[in-house]
Short mmCIF file of C-alpha atoms in Angstrom, two decimals:
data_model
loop_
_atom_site.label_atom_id
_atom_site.label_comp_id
_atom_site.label_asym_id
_atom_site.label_seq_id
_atom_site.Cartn_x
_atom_site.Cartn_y
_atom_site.Cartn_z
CA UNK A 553 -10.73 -23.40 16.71
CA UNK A 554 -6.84 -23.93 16.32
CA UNK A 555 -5.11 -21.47 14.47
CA UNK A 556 -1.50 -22.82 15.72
CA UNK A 557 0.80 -23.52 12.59
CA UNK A 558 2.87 -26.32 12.02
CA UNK A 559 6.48 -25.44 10.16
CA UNK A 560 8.53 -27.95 8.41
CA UNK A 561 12.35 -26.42 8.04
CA UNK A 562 13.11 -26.70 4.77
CA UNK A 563 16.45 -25.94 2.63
CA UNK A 564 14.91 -22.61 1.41
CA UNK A 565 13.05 -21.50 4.19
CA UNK A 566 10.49 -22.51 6.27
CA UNK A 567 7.18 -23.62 5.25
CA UNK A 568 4.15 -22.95 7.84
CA UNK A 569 0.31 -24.55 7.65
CA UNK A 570 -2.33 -23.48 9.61
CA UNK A 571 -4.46 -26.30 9.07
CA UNK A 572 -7.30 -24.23 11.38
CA UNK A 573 -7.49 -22.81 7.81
CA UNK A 574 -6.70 -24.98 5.61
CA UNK A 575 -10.17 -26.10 3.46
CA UNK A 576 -8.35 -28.27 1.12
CA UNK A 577 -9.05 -26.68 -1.81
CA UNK A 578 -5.84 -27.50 -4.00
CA UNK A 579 -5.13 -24.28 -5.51
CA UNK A 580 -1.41 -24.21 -3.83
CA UNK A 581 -1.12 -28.06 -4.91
CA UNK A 582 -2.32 -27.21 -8.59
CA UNK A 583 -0.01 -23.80 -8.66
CA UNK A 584 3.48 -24.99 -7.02
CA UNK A 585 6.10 -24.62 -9.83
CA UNK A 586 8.38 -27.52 -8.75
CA UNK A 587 4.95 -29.69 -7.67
CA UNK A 588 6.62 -29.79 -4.39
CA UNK A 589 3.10 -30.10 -2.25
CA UNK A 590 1.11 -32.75 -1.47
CA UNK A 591 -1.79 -33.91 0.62
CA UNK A 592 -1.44 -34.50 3.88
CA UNK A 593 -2.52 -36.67 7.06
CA UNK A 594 -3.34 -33.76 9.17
CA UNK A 595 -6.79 -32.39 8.73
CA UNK A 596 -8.12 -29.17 7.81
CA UNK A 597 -11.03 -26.93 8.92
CA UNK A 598 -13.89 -28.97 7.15
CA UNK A 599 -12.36 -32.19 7.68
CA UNK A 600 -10.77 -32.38 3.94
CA UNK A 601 -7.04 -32.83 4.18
CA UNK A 602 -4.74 -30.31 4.27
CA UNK A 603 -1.33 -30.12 2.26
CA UNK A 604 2.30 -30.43 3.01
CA UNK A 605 5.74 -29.54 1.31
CA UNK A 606 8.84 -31.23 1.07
CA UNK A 607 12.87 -30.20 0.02
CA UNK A 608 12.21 -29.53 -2.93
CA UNK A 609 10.34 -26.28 -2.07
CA UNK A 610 12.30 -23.31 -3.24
CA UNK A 611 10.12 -20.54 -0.92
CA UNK A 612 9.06 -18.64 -3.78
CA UNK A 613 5.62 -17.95 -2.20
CA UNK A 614 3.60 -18.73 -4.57
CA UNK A 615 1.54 -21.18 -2.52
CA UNK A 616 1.37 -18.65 -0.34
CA UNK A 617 0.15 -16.10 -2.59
CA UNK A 618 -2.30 -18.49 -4.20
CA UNK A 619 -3.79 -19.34 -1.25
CA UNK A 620 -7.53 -18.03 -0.30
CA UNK A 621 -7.55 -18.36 3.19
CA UNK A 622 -4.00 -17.39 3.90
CA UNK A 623 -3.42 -21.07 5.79
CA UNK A 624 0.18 -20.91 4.24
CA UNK A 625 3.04 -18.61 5.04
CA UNK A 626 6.77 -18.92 3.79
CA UNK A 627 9.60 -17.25 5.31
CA UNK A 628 12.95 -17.25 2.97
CA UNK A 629 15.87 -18.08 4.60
CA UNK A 630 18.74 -15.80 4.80
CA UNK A 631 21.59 -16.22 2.21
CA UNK A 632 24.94 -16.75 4.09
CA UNK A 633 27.55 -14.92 2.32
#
């Protein structure tokens, strides 16, 4: 099984899947506060779709947190002052 993630750079931070653990359940989807996720192309472990994010994510993590099977990690990015 495939437990690689794919990252999408994002103006907050970065935004990883691992879709090796993804099951497609839509909590993160449901949860988002600025309903920046979506379904995705890419497959997850039970061959449901898995989810993706776009710009409008502000990594606040709680997709992340939501998340059962931990298939979604955020990583802020640092301010630049």
């Amino acid at each position: 099984m495939e437990f690689k993630g794919r990252t999408l750079e994002l103006d907050k931070g970065f935004w990883t899947l691992f879709p090796g653990l993804c099951k497609g359940c839509g909590l993160c989807v449901e949860k988002c506060p600025v309903d920046c996720i979506d379904w995705s192309d890419v497959l997850g472990v039970y061959g449901t779709p898995s989810v993706k994010a776009d710009n409008r994510c502000i990594a606040c993590g709680v997709c992340q947190n939501v998340c059962p099977d931990c298939a979604i990690r955020i990583d802020k990015k640092k301010n630049k002052n």
